[in-house]
mmCIF file with all atom_site columns, C-alpha atoms in Angstrom:
data_model
loop_
_atom_site.group_PDB
_atom_site.id
_atom_site.type_symbol
_atom_site.label_atom_id
_atom_site.label_alt_id
_atom_site.label_comp_id
_atom_site.label_asym_id
_atom_site.label_entity_id
_atom_site.label_seq_id
_atom_site.pdbx_PDB_ins_code
_atom_site.Cartn_x
_atom_site.Cartn_y
_atom_site.Cartn_z
_atom_site.occupancy
_atom_site.B_iso_or_equiv
_atom_site.pdbx_formal_charge
_atom_site.auth_seq_id
_atom_site.auth_comp_id
_atom_site.auth_asym_id
_atom_site.auth_atom_id
_atom_site.pdbx_PDB_model_num
ATOM 1   C CA . MET A 1 1   ? -2.646  22.361  17.176  1.00 0.00 ? 1   MET A CA 1
ATOM 2   C CA . ALA A 1 2   ? -0.629  21.678  14.293  1.00 0.00 ? 2   ALA A CA 1
ATOM 3   C CA . VAL A 1 3   ? -2.194  18.641  12.434  1.00 0.00 ? 3   VAL A CA 1
ATOM 4   C CA . LEU A 1 4   ? -5.638  17.381  12.758  1.00 0.00 ? 4   LEU A CA 1
ATOM 5   C CA . LYS A 1 5   ? -5.872  13.855  11.518  1.00 0.00 ? 5   LYS A CA 1
ATOM 6   C CA . THR A 1 6   ? -8.695  11.622  11.695  1.00 0.00 ? 6   THR A CA 1
ATOM 7   C CA . HIS A 1 7   ? -8.131  7.793   13.190  1.00 0.00 ? 7   HIS A CA 1
ATOM 8   C CA . VAL A 1 8   ? -10.295 5.004   12.217  1.00 0.00 ? 8   VAL A CA 1
ATOM 9   C CA . ALA A 1 9   ? -9.583  1.430   13.709  1.00 0.00 ? 9   ALA A CA 1
ATOM 10  C CA . LEU A 1 10  ? -11.094 -1.386  11.718  1.00 0.00 ? 10  LEU A CA 1
ATOM 11  C CA . ASN A 1 11  ? -11.414 -4.995  12.995  1.00 0.00 ? 11  ASN A CA 1
ATOM 12  C CA . VAL A 1 12  ? -10.708 -7.082  10.019  1.00 0.00 ? 12  VAL A CA 1
ATOM 13  C CA . THR A 1 13  ? -11.036 -10.855 9.659   1.00 0.00 ? 13  THR A CA 1
ATOM 14  C CA . ASP A 1 14  ? -8.221  -11.017 7.030   1.00 0.00 ? 14  ASP A CA 1
ATOM 15  C CA . VAL A 1 15  ? -5.420  -8.360  7.357   1.00 0.00 ? 15  VAL A CA 1
ATOM 16  C CA . GLU A 1 16  ? -3.986  -9.454  3.910   1.00 0.00 ? 16  GLU A CA 1
ATOM 17  C CA . LYS A 1 17  ? -7.272  -9.296  2.121   1.00 0.00 ? 17  LYS A CA 1
ATOM 18  C CA . SER A 1 18  ? -7.703  -5.879  3.715   1.00 0.00 ? 18  SER A CA 1
ATOM 19  C CA . VAL A 1 19  ? -4.764  -4.573  3.096   1.00 0.00 ? 19  VAL A CA 1
ATOM 20  C CA . ALA A 1 20  ? -5.106  -5.504  -0.609  1.00 0.00 ? 20  ALA A CA 1
ATOM 21  C CA . PHE A 1 21  ? -8.408  -3.531  -0.614  1.00 0.00 ? 21  PHE A CA 1
ATOM 22  C CA . TYR A 1 22  ? -7.219  -0.461  0.953   1.00 0.00 ? 22  TYR A CA 1
ATOM 23  C CA . ARG A 1 23  ? -4.073  -0.532  -0.975  1.00 0.00 ? 23  ARG A CA 1
ATOM 24  C CA . ALA A 1 24  ? -6.512  -0.294  -4.040  1.00 0.00 ? 24  ALA A CA 1
ATOM 25  C CA . MET A 1 25  ? -8.867  1.973   -2.086  1.00 0.00 ? 25  MET A CA 1
ATOM 26  C CA . PHE A 1 26  ? -6.021  4.668   -1.170  1.00 0.00 ? 26  PHE A CA 1
ATOM 27  C CA . GLY A 1 27  ? -3.582  3.917   -3.702  1.00 0.00 ? 27  GLY A CA 1
ATOM 28  C CA . VAL A 1 28  ? -0.424  3.966   -1.247  1.00 0.00 ? 28  VAL A CA 1
ATOM 29  C CA . GLU A 1 29  ? 1.234   1.240   0.602   1.00 0.00 ? 29  GLU A CA 1
ATOM 30  C CA . PRO A 1 30  ? 0.520   0.626   4.340   1.00 0.00 ? 30  PRO A CA 1
ATOM 31  C CA . VAL A 1 31  ? 3.367   2.377   6.388   1.00 0.00 ? 31  VAL A CA 1
ATOM 32  C CA . LYS A 1 32  ? 3.095   -0.606  8.785   1.00 0.00 ? 32  LYS A CA 1
ATOM 33  C CA . TYR A 1 33  ? 2.261   -4.048  7.870   1.00 0.00 ? 33  TYR A CA 1
ATOM 34  C CA . LYS A 1 34  ? 2.248   -7.102  10.489  1.00 0.00 ? 34  LYS A CA 1
ATOM 35  C CA . ASP A 1 35  ? 0.455   -10.655 10.536  1.00 0.00 ? 35  ASP A CA 1
ATOM 36  C CA . ASP A 1 36  ? -2.157  -9.140  12.681  1.00 0.00 ? 36  ASP A CA 1
ATOM 37  C CA . TYR A 1 37  ? -2.278  -5.303  11.902  1.00 0.00 ? 37  TYR A CA 1
ATOM 38  C CA . ALA A 1 38  ? -1.576  -3.015  9.500   1.00 0.00 ? 38  ALA A CA 1
ATOM 39  C CA . LYS A 1 39  ? -1.499  1.044   9.314   1.00 0.00 ? 39  LYS A CA 1
ATOM 40  C CA . PHE A 1 40  ? -2.141  3.369   6.334   1.00 0.00 ? 40  PHE A CA 1
ATOM 41  C CA . ASP A 1 41  ? -0.888  6.782   7.237   1.00 0.00 ? 41  ASP A CA 1
ATOM 42  C CA . LEU A 1 42  ? -2.400  9.269   4.618   1.00 0.00 ? 42  LEU A CA 1
ATOM 43  C CA . SER A 1 43  ? -1.858  13.016  4.273   1.00 0.00 ? 43  SER A CA 1
ATOM 44  C CA . SER A 1 44  ? -4.850  13.671  1.705   1.00 0.00 ? 44  SER A CA 1
ATOM 45  C CA . PRO A 1 45  ? -7.284  12.885  3.329   1.00 0.00 ? 45  PRO A CA 1
ATOM 46  C CA . ALA A 1 46  ? -5.668  13.348  6.562   1.00 0.00 ? 46  ALA A CA 1
ATOM 47  C CA . LEU A 1 47  ? -6.208  9.670   7.904   1.00 0.00 ? 47  LEU A CA 1
ATOM 48  C CA . ASN A 1 48  ? -4.804  7.384   10.201  1.00 0.00 ? 48  ASN A CA 1
ATOM 49  C CA . LEU A 1 49  ? -6.164  4.032   9.396   1.00 0.00 ? 49  LEU A CA 1
ATOM 50  C CA . THR A 1 50  ? -5.467  0.735   11.242  1.00 0.00 ? 50  THR A CA 1
ATOM 51  C CA . LEU A 1 51  ? -6.623  -2.364  10.351  1.00 0.00 ? 51  LEU A CA 1
ATOM 52  C CA . ASN A 1 52  ? -6.635  -4.866  13.577  1.00 0.00 ? 52  ASN A CA 1
ATOM 53  C CA . LEU A 1 53  ? -6.838  -8.771  13.143  1.00 0.00 ? 53  LEU A CA 1
ATOM 54  C CA . ALA A 1 54  ? -10.055 -9.916  15.024  1.00 0.00 ? 54  ALA A CA 1
ATOM 55  C CA . PRO A 1 55  ? -11.470 -13.489 14.965  1.00 0.00 ? 55  PRO A CA 1
ATOM 56  C CA . SER A 1 56  ? -14.933 -12.221 13.730  1.00 0.00 ? 56  SER A CA 1
ATOM 57  C CA . ILE A 1 57  ? -16.890 -9.125  12.939  1.00 0.00 ? 57  ILE A CA 1
ATOM 58  C CA . GLN A 1 58  ? -20.273 -8.317  14.159  1.00 0.00 ? 58  GLN A CA 1
ATOM 59  C CA . ALA A 1 59  ? -22.598 -7.815  11.271  1.00 0.00 ? 59  ALA A CA 1
ATOM 60  C CA . GLY A 1 60  ? -24.398 -4.666  11.467  1.00 0.00 ? 60  GLY A CA 1
ATOM 61  C CA . GLY A 1 61  ? -23.547 -2.329  14.238  1.00 0.00 ? 61  GLY A CA 1
ATOM 62  C CA . ALA A 1 62  ? -23.973 1.354   14.178  1.00 0.00 ? 62  ALA A CA 1
ATOM 63  C CA . LEU A 1 63  ? -21.747 2.190   11.441  1.00 0.00 ? 63  LEU A CA 1
ATOM 64  C CA . SER A 1 64  ? -23.669 3.157   8.327   1.00 0.00 ? 64  SER A CA 1
ATOM 65  C CA . HIS A 1 65  ? -20.744 3.757   5.963   1.00 0.00 ? 65  HIS A CA 1
ATOM 66  C CA . LEU A 1 66  ? -17.310 5.624   5.460   1.00 0.00 ? 66  LEU A CA 1
ATOM 67  C CA . GLY A 1 67  ? -16.331 8.102   2.871   1.00 0.00 ? 67  GLY A CA 1
ATOM 68  C CA . VAL A 1 68  ? -13.659 10.293  1.581   1.00 0.00 ? 68  VAL A CA 1
ATOM 69  C CA . GLN A 1 69  ? -14.989 13.788  0.026   1.00 0.00 ? 69  GLN A CA 1
ATOM 70  C CA . VAL A 1 70  ? -12.927 14.782  -2.943  1.00 0.00 ? 70  VAL A CA 1
ATOM 71  C CA . GLU A 1 71  ? -12.634 18.071  -4.767  1.00 0.00 ? 71  GLU A CA 1
ATOM 72  C CA . SER A 1 72  ? -13.803 17.151  -8.460  1.00 0.00 ? 72  SER A CA 1
ATOM 73  C CA . THR A 1 73  ? -15.543 14.724  -10.432 1.00 0.00 ? 73  THR A CA 1
ATOM 74  C CA . GLU A 1 74  ? -12.056 13.836  -11.723 1.00 0.00 ? 74  GLU A CA 1
ATOM 75  C CA . GLU A 1 75  ? -10.884 12.699  -8.645  1.00 0.00 ? 75  GLU A CA 1
ATOM 76  C CA . VAL A 1 76  ? -13.971 10.347  -8.320  1.00 0.00 ? 76  VAL A CA 1
ATOM 77  C CA . ARG A 1 77  ? -13.157 8.994   -11.941 1.00 0.00 ? 77  ARG A CA 1
ATOM 78  C CA . ALA A 1 78  ? -9.747  8.279   -10.984 1.00 0.00 ? 78  ALA A CA 1
ATOM 79  C CA . ALA A 1 79  ? -10.981 6.325   -8.005  1.00 0.00 ? 79  ALA A CA 1
ATOM 80  C CA . ILE A 1 80  ? -13.281 4.291   -10.417 1.00 0.00 ? 80  ILE A CA 1
ATOM 81  C CA . GLN A 1 81  ? -10.129 3.588   -12.500 1.00 0.00 ? 81  GLN A CA 1
ATOM 82  C CA . ARG A 1 82  ? -8.090  2.551   -9.590  1.00 0.00 ? 82  ARG A CA 1
ATOM 83  C CA . PHE A 1 83  ? -10.660 0.163   -8.449  1.00 0.00 ? 83  PHE A CA 1
ATOM 84  C CA . THR A 1 84  ? -11.428 -1.319  -11.748 1.00 0.00 ? 84  THR A CA 1
ATOM 85  C CA . GLU A 1 85  ? -7.744  -1.784  -12.215 1.00 0.00 ? 85  GLU A CA 1
ATOM 86  C CA . SER A 1 86  ? -7.474  -3.839  -9.025  1.00 0.00 ? 86  SER A CA 1
ATOM 87  C CA . GLY A 1 87  ? -10.803 -5.901  -9.673  1.00 0.00 ? 87  GLY A CA 1
ATOM 88  C CA . LEU A 1 88  ? -12.917 -4.196  -7.114  1.00 0.00 ? 88  LEU A CA 1
ATOM 89  C CA . ALA A 1 89  ? -16.763 -4.483  -7.514  1.00 0.00 ? 89  ALA A CA 1
ATOM 90  C CA . LEU A 1 90  ? -18.024 -1.205  -7.479  1.00 0.00 ? 90  LEU A CA 1
ATOM 91  C CA . PHE A 1 91  ? -21.158 1.170   -7.752  1.00 0.00 ? 91  PHE A CA 1
ATOM 92  C CA . THR A 1 92  ? -21.301 4.619   -9.429  1.00 0.00 ? 92  THR A CA 1
ATOM 93  C CA . GLU A 1 93  ? -24.029 7.221   -8.910  1.00 0.00 ? 93  GLU A CA 1
ATOM 94  C CA . ASP A 1 94  ? -23.763 10.529  -11.327 1.00 0.00 ? 94  ASP A CA 1
ATOM 95  C CA . ASN A 1 95  ? -25.435 13.488  -10.374 1.00 0.00 ? 95  ASN A CA 1
ATOM 96  C CA . THR A 1 96  ? -27.226 11.928  -7.447  1.00 0.00 ? 96  THR A CA 1
ATOM 97  C CA . ASP A 1 97  ? -29.291 13.473  -4.722  1.00 0.00 ? 97  ASP A CA 1
ATOM 98  C CA . CYS A 1 98  ? -27.944 12.161  -1.585  1.00 0.00 ? 98  CYS A CA 1
ATOM 99  C CA . CYS A 1 99  ? -28.203 13.737  1.762   1.00 0.00 ? 99  CYS A CA 1
ATOM 100 C CA . TYR A 1 100 ? -30.025 16.944  0.403   1.00 0.00 ? 100 TYR A CA 1
ATOM 101 C CA . ALA A 1 101 ? -26.794 17.591  -1.667  1.00 0.00 ? 101 ALA A CA 1
ATOM 102 C CA . LEU A 1 102 ? -25.895 16.666  -5.246  1.00 0.00 ? 102 LEU A CA 1
ATOM 103 C CA . GLN A 1 103 ? -22.934 14.570  -5.852  1.00 0.00 ? 103 GLN A CA 1
ATOM 104 C CA . ASP A 1 104 ? -20.918 12.378  -7.663  1.00 0.00 ? 104 ASP A CA 1
ATOM 105 C CA . LYS A 1 105 ? -19.706 8.852   -6.257  1.00 0.00 ? 105 LYS A CA 1
ATOM 106 C CA . VAL A 1 106 ? -18.277 5.564   -6.417  1.00 0.00 ? 106 VAL A CA 1
ATOM 107 C CA . TRP A 1 107 ? -18.842 2.593   -3.936  1.00 0.00 ? 107 TRP A CA 1
ATOM 108 C CA . VAL A 1 108 ? -16.779 -0.088  -2.820  1.00 0.00 ? 108 VAL A CA 1
ATOM 109 C CA . THR A 1 109 ? -17.034 -2.466  0.081   1.00 0.00 ? 109 THR A CA 1
ATOM 110 C CA . ASP A 1 110 ? -14.063 -3.951  1.985   1.00 0.00 ? 110 ASP A CA 1
ATOM 111 C CA . PRO A 1 111 ? -13.563 -7.748  2.634   1.00 0.00 ? 111 PRO A CA 1
ATOM 112 C CA . ASP A 1 112 ? -15.391 -7.286  6.372   1.00 0.00 ? 112 ASP A CA 1
ATOM 113 C CA . GLY A 1 113 ? -18.561 -5.572  4.648   1.00 0.00 ? 113 GLY A CA 1
ATOM 114 C CA . ASN A 1 114 ? -17.553 -1.990  5.394   1.00 0.00 ? 114 ASN A CA 1
ATOM 115 C CA . ARG A 1 115 ? -19.032 0.236   2.659   1.00 0.00 ? 115 ARG A CA 1
ATOM 116 C CA . TRP A 1 116 ? -16.953 3.232   1.448   1.00 0.00 ? 116 TRP A CA 1
ATOM 117 C CA . GLU A 1 117 ? -17.684 6.092   -0.730  1.00 0.00 ? 117 GLU A CA 1
ATOM 118 C CA . ILE A 1 118 ? -15.483 8.287   -2.739  1.00 0.00 ? 118 ILE A CA 1
ATOM 119 C CA . PHE A 1 119 ? -17.616 11.339  -3.581  1.00 0.00 ? 119 PHE A CA 1
ATOM 120 C CA . VAL A 1 120 ? -17.659 15.083  -4.591  1.00 0.00 ? 120 VAL A CA 1
ATOM 121 C CA . VAL A 1 121 ? -20.383 17.448  -3.967  1.00 0.00 ? 121 VAL A CA 1
ATOM 122 C CA . LYS A 1 122 ? -21.463 19.560  -6.624  1.00 0.00 ? 122 LYS A CA 1
ATOM 123 C CA . VAL A 1 123 ? -24.361 21.402  -4.760  1.00 0.00 ? 123 VAL A CA 1
ATOM 124 C CA . GLY A 1 124 ? -24.161 21.878  -1.139  1.00 0.00 ? 124 GLY A CA 1
ATOM 125 C CA . ASP A 1 125 ? -27.823 22.104  -0.325  1.00 0.00 ? 125 ASP A CA 1
ATOM 126 C CA . THR A 1 126 ? -30.690 20.691  -2.712  1.00 0.00 ? 126 THR A CA 1
ATOM 127 C CA . ALA A 1 127 ? -33.385 21.632  -0.217  1.00 0.00 ? 127 ALA A CA 1
ATOM 128 C CA . PRO A 1 128 ? -32.345 24.646  1.711   1.00 0.00 ? 128 PRO A CA 1
ATOM 129 C CA . GLU A 1 129 ? -36.133 25.287  2.470   1.00 0.00 ? 129 GLU A CA 1
ATOM 130 C CA . LYS A 1 130 ? -36.284 22.430  4.952   1.00 0.00 ? 130 LYS A CA 1
ATOM 131 C CA . ASN A 1 131 ? -33.489 23.423  7.203   1.00 0.00 ? 131 ASN A CA 1
ATOM 132 C CA . LEU A 1 132 ? -34.326 23.534  10.747  1.00 0.00 ? 132 LEU A CA 1
ATOM 133 C CA . VAL A 1 133 ? -33.156 25.948  13.144  1.00 0.00 ? 133 VAL A CA 1
ATOM 134 C CA . THR A 1 134 ? -32.936 25.003  16.777  1.00 0.00 ? 134 THR A CA 1
ATOM 135 C CA . THR A 1 135 ? -33.482 27.542  19.521  1.00 0.00 ? 135 THR A CA 1
ATOM 136 C CA . VAL A 1 136 ? -33.527 26.983  23.065  1.00 0.00 ? 136 VAL A CA 1
ATOM 137 C CA . ASN A 1 137 ? -36.383 28.744  25.231  1.00 0.00 ? 137 ASN A CA 1
ATOM 138 C CA . SER A 1 138 ? -35.572 28.324  28.994  1.00 0.00 ? 138 SER A CA 1
ATOM 139 C CA . THR A 1 139 ? -36.573 24.694  29.565  1.00 0.00 ? 139 THR A CA 1
ATOM 140 C CA . GLU A 1 140 ? -37.568 23.566  26.005  1.00 0.00 ? 140 GLU A CA 1
ATOM 141 C CA . VAL A 1 141 ? -35.676 23.273  22.681  1.00 0.00 ? 141 VAL A CA 1
ATOM 142 C CA . VAL A 1 142 ? -37.879 24.727  19.868  1.00 0.00 ? 142 VAL A CA 1
ATOM 143 C CA . LYS A 1 143 ? -37.607 23.526  16.282  1.00 0.00 ? 143 LYS A CA 1
ATOM 144 C CA . ALA A 1 144 ? -38.587 25.930  13.573  1.00 0.00 ? 144 ALA A CA 1
ATOM 145 C CA . VAL A 1 145 ? -38.322 25.758  9.787   1.00 0.00 ? 145 VAL A CA 1
ATOM 146 C CA . ASN A 1 146 ? -35.908 28.078  8.598   1.00 0.00 ? 146 ASN A CA 1
ATOM 147 C CA . LYS A 1 147 ? -38.267 29.885  5.810   1.00 0.00 ? 147 LYS A CA 1
ATOM 148 C CA . PRO A 1 148 ? -36.980 32.614  3.365   1.00 0.00 ? 148 PRO A CA 1
ATOM 149 C CA . CYS A 1 149 ? -38.193 36.023  4.772   1.00 0.00 ? 149 CYS A CA 1
ATOM 150 C CA . CYS A 1 150 ? -40.709 36.819  2.382   1.00 0.00 ? 150 CYS A CA 1
ATOM 151 C CA . SER A 1 151 ? -42.514 33.467  1.871   1.00 0.00 ? 151 SER A CA 1
#
């Protein structure tokens, strides 16, 4: 397989407002822009993001949030600057322990309430002693705490 690219299709209630948001979010122009549709085709991160006009958006749902992991705190800072210059409301977190990882991040919310984070992982696992190992024993699944050998 030559290229793996994630595709995310979001329903939006206002394509123009959403394009303005995602233009600021990613710092690029859409590759396709219609009255009822827009497409951002990004190489980094490898993402095919489409915006599809919908009459309404169901609040809540199963989606928690979306995110883009970057390689450095400097890239998080660049996103903060881009969002600030675009007039987006943002929330920053430095050295936050989230999802059992130490991270720097910035949060923004699109016009339809989808929350996005741009983040860098500084420490991959802040609680390795809590890792679970799943083993299969004939007809049952057994979970055991993965403890260091000498404890």
